[in-house]
Coordinates of C-alpha atoms and ligand atoms in Angstrom, one line a residue:
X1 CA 4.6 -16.1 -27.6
X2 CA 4.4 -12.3 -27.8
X3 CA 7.2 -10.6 -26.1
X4 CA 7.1 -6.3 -25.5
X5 CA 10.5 -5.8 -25.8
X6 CA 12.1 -2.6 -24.4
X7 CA 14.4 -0.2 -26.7
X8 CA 16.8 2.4 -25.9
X9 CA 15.3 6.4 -25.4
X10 CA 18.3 8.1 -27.3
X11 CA 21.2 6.2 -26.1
X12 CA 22.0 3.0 -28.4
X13 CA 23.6 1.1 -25.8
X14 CA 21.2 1.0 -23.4
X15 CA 19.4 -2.3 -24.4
X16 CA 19.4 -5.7 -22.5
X17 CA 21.2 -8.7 -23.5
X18 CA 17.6 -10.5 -22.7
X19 CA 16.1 -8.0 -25.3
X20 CA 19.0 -8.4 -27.6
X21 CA 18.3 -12.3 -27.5
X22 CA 14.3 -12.0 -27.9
X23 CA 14.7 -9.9 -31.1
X24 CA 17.4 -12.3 -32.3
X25 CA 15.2 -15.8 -31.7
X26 CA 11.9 -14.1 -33.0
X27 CA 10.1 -14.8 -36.3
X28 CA 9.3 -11.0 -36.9
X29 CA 9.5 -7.9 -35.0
X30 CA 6.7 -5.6 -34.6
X31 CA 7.3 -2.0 -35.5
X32 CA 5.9 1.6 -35.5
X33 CA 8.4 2.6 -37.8
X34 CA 10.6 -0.4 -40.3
X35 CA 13.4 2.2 -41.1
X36 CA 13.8 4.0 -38.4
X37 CA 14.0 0.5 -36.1
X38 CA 16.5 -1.0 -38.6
X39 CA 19.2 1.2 -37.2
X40 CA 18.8 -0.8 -33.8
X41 CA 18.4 -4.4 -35.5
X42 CA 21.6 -3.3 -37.8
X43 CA 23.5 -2.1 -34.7
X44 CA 23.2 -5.5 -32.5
X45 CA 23.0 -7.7 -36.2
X46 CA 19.5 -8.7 -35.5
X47 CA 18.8 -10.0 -39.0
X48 CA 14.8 -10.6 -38.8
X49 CA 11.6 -9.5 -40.7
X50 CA 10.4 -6.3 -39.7
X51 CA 6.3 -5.6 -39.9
X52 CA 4.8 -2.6 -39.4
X53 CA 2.6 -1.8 -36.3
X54 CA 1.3 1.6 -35.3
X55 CA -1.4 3.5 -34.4
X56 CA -2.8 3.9 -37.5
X57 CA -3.3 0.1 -38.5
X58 CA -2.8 -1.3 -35.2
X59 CA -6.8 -2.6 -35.6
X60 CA -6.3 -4.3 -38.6
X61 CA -3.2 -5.8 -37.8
X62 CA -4.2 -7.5 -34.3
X63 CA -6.4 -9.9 -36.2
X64 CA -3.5 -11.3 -38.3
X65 CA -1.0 -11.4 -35.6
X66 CA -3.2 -13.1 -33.3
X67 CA -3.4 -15.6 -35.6
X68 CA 0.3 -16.0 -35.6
X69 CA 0.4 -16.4 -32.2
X70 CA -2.2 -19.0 -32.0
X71 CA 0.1 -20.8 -34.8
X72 CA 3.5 -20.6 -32.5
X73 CA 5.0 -17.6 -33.8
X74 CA 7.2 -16.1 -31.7
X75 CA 6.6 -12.1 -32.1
X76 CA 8.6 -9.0 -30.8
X77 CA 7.1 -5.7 -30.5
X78 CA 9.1 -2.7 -30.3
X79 CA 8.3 1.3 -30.7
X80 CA 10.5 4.0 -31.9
X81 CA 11.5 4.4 -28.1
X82 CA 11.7 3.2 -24.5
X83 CA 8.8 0.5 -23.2
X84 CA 5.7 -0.5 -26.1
X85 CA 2.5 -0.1 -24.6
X86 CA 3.7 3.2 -22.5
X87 CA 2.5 5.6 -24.7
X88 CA 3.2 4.4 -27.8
X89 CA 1.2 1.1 -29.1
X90 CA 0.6 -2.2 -27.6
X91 CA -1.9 -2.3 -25.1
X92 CA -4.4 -3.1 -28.2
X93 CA -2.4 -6.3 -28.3
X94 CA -2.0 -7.0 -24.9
X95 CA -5.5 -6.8 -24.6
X96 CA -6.2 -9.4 -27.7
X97 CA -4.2 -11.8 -26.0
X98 CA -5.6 -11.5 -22.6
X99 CA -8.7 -12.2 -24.8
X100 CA -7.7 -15.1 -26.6
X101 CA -5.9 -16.8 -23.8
X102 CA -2.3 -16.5 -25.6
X103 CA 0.7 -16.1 -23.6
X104 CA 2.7 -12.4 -23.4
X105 CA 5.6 -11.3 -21.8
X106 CA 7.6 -7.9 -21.3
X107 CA 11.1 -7.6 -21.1
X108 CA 12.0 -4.7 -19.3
X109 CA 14.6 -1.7 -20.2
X110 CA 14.3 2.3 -20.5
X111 CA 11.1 4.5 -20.0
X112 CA 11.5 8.2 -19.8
X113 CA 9.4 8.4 -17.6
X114 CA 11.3 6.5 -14.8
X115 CA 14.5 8.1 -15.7
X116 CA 13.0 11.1 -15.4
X117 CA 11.8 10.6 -12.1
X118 CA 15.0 9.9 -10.4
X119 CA 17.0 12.5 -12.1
X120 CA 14.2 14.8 -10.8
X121 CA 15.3 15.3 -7.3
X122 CA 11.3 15.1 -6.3
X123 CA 9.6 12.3 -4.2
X124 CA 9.9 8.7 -5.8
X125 CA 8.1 6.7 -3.7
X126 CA 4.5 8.1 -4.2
X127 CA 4.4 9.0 -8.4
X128 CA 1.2 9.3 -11.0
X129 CA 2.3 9.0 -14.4
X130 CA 0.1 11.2 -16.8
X131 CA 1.2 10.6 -20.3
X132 CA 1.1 13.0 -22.8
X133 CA -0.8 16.0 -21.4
X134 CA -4.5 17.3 -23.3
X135 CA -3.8 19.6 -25.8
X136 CA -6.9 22.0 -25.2
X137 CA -5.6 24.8 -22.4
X138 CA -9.2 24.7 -20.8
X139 CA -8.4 20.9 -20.1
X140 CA -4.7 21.1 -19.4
X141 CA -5.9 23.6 -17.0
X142 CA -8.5 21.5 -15.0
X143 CA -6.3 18.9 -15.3
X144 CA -3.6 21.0 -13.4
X145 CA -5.7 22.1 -10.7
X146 CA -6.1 18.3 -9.9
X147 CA -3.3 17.6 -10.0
X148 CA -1.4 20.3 -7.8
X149 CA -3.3 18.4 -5.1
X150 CA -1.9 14.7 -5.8
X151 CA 0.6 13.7 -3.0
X152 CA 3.2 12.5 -4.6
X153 CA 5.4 13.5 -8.1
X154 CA 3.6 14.1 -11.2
X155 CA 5.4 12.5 -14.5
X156 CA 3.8 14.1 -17.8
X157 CA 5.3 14.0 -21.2
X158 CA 5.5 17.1 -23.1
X159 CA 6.0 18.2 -26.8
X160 CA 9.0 21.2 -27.5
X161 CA 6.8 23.4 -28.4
X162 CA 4.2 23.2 -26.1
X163 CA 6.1 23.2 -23.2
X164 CA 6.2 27.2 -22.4
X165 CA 2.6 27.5 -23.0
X166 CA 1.8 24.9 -20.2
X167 CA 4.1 26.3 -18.0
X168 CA 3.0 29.8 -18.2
X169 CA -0.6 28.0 -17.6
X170 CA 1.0 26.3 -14.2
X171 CA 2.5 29.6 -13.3
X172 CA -1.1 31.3 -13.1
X173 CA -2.0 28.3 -10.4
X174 CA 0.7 27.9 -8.5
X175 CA 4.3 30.0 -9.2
X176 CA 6.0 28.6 -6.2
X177 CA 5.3 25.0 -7.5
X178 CA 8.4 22.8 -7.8
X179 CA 9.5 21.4 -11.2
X180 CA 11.5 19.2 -12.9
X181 CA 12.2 19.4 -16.3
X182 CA 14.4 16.0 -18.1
X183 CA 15.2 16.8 -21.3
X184 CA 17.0 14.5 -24.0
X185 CA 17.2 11.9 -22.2
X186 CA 20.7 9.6 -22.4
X187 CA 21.6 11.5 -25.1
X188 CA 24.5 13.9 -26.1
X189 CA 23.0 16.8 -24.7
X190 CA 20.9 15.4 -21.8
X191 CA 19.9 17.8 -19.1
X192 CA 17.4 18.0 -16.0
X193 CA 16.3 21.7 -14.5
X194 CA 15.0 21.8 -11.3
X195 CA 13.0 24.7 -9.9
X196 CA 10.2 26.6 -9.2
X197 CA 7.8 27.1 -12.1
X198 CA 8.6 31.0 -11.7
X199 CA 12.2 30.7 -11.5
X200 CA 12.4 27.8 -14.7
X201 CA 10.0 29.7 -17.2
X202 CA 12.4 32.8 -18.1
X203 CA 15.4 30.6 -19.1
X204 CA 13.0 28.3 -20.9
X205 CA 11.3 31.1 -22.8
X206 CA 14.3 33.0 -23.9
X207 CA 15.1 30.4 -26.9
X208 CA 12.7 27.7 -28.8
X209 CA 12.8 24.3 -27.4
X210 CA 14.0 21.3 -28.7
X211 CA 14.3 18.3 -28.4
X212 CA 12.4 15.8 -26.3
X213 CA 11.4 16.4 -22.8
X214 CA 9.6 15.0 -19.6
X215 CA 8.2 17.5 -17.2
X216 CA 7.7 16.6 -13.7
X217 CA 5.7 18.2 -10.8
X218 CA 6.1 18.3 -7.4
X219 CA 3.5 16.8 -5.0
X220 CA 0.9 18.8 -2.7
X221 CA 3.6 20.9 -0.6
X222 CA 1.9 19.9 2.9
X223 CA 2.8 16.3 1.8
X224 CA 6.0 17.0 0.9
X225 CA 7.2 19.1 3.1
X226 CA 5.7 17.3 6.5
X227 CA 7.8 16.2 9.3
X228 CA 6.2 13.3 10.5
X229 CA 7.1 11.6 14.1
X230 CA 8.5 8.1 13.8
X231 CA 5.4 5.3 12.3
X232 CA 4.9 3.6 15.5
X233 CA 4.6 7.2 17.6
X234 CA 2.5 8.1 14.5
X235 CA -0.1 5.8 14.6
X236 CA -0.4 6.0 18.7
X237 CA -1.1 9.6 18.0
X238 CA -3.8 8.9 15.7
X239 CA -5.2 6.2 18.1
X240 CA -5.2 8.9 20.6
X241 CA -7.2 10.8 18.6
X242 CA -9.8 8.2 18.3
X243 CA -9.5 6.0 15.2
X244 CA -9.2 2.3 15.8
X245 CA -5.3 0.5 15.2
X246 CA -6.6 -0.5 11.6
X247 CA -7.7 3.3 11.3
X248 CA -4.8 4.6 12.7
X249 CA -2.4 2.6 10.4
X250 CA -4.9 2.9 7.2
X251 CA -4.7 6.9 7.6
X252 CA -0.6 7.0 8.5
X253 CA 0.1 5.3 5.4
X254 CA -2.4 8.1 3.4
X255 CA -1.0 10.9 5.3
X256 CA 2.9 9.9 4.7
X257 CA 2.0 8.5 1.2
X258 CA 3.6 4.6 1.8
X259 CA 2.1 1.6 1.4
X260 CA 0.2 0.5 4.5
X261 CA 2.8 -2.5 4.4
X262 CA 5.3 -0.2 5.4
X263 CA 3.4 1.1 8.2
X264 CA 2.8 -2.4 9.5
X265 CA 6.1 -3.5 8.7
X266 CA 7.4 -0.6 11.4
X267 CA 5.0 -1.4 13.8
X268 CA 5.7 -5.2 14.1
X269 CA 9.2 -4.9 13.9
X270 CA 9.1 -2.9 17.7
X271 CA 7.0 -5.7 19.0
X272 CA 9.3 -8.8 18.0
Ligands
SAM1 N1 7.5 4.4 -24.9 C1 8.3 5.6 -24.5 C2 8.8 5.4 -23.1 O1 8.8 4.2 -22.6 O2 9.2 6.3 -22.4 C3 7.5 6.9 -24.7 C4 7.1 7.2 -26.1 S1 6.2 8.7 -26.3 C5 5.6 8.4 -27.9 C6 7.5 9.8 -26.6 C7 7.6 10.9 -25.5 O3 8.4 10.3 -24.5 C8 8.4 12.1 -25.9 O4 7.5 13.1 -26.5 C9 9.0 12.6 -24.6 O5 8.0 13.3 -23.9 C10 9.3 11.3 -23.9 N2 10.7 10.8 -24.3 C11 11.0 9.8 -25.0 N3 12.4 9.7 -25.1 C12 12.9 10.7 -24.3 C13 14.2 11.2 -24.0 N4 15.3 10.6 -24.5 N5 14.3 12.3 -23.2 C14 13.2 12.9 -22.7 N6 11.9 12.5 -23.0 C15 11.8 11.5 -23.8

């Protein structure tokens, strides 16, 4: 069994007792890094083999593990930080044993991303998460200008010193655009800024950046800023309009950015 175990984002204490126990009952722990994850295993007295597994030999590696796997092993795979597979590796593996038929499992526990978002103070119920953004301006750029028309909260992560650059390349599209910027994460000197882009970038560009950060962005203002009627007086209105109740309910749930379960949900509860 392969298990993607989650490890803390800066914070040493924030690990599950469930992760704690996979990484104690393993054979071997998968790695990007052997010395820098020996801090964590010495911390909780995990005392098991560590392997390296990273981006760079993650190929040649799947092969041998698979084999493992297919033997009984029992196999953790960690990263430097936060979930495996979410932007660091694992979804190489995941895939091999999808492939092969051989049972995975992930046990859950920090993402920056998700932390992120609910510090944020933008919309959590409609998200994208982007990853790390392109590092060419001409494709941050179109990237951008899709964006700013998603409705819901954009979660990107973002190296130090990039982070002005991109910012100075939001300002030019949209200024008045709300941001959210989670920096150091559960750690000493965690902090979130919220603002528009305009009023973040001068505080931002007055020292170099450090640390690590997640930069959020705020969802197509119409969306966000709508004041919709109640769901049941919102879809009548768009029956009135014409669309059938399947329409009507189908286009609420785009418009409000919910899940057309909540939509229904609201409308059956008023007939009971
Ligand atoms: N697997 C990780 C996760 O689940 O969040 C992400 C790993 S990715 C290689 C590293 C990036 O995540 C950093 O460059 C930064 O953007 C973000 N990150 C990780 N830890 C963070 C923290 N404590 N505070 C803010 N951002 C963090």
């Amino acid at each position: 069994m392969l298990y993607f175990v989650a490890t803390p984002i800066g914070n040493l204490a924030d690990i599950t007792f469930r992760a704690v126990a996979t990484l104690k009952k393993c054979d071997y722990i998968l790695c990007e890094d052997t010395r820098y994850s020996k801090r964590l295993l010495t911390a909780y007295e995990i005392d098991k083999p560590l392997k390296s597994y990273h981006k760079f030999n993650e190929q040649k590696r799947v092969d041998e593990i698979i084999e493992d796997l297919k033997a009984g092993k029992e196999i953790a795979l960690i990263s430097d930080a936060g979930t495996p597979g979410i932007c660091d590796p694992g979804t190489r593996l995941a895939l091999a044993c999808i492939e092969h038929g051989l049972p995975f499992t992930s046990i859950p526990g920090p993402n920056a991303a998700l932390t992120a978002l609910v510090l944020s103070g933008l919309t959590t119920h409609r998200f994208q998460f982007l990853g790390f953004l392109p590092k060419k301006p001409k494709e941050i750029k179109s990237l951008f200008e899709e964006l700013l028309h998603y409705p819901g909260t954009t979660i990107v992560y973002e190296s130090p010193h990039r982070l002005v650059k991109t910012l100075l390349l939001l300002k030019t599209l949209d200024p008045g655009r709300k941001i959210a910027i989670a920096r150091e994460l559960t750690k000493l000197h965690e902090e979130c800024l919220r603002g528009t882009v305009e009023q973040l970038l001068p505080q931002l560009e007055k020292a170099a950046q450090k640390g690590e950060f997640v930069l959020l962005i705020e969802g197509k203002k119409e969306f966000e800023q709508q004041e919709w009627p109640e769901i049941p007086e919102h879809v009548e209105e768009l029956q009135r309009e014409g669309l059938s109740k399947a329409e009507a309910i189908k286009k609420a749930a785009e418009l409000r950015g919910v899940p057309k379960r909540e939509i229904y949900n609201a409308i059956h509860k008023l007939s009971k």
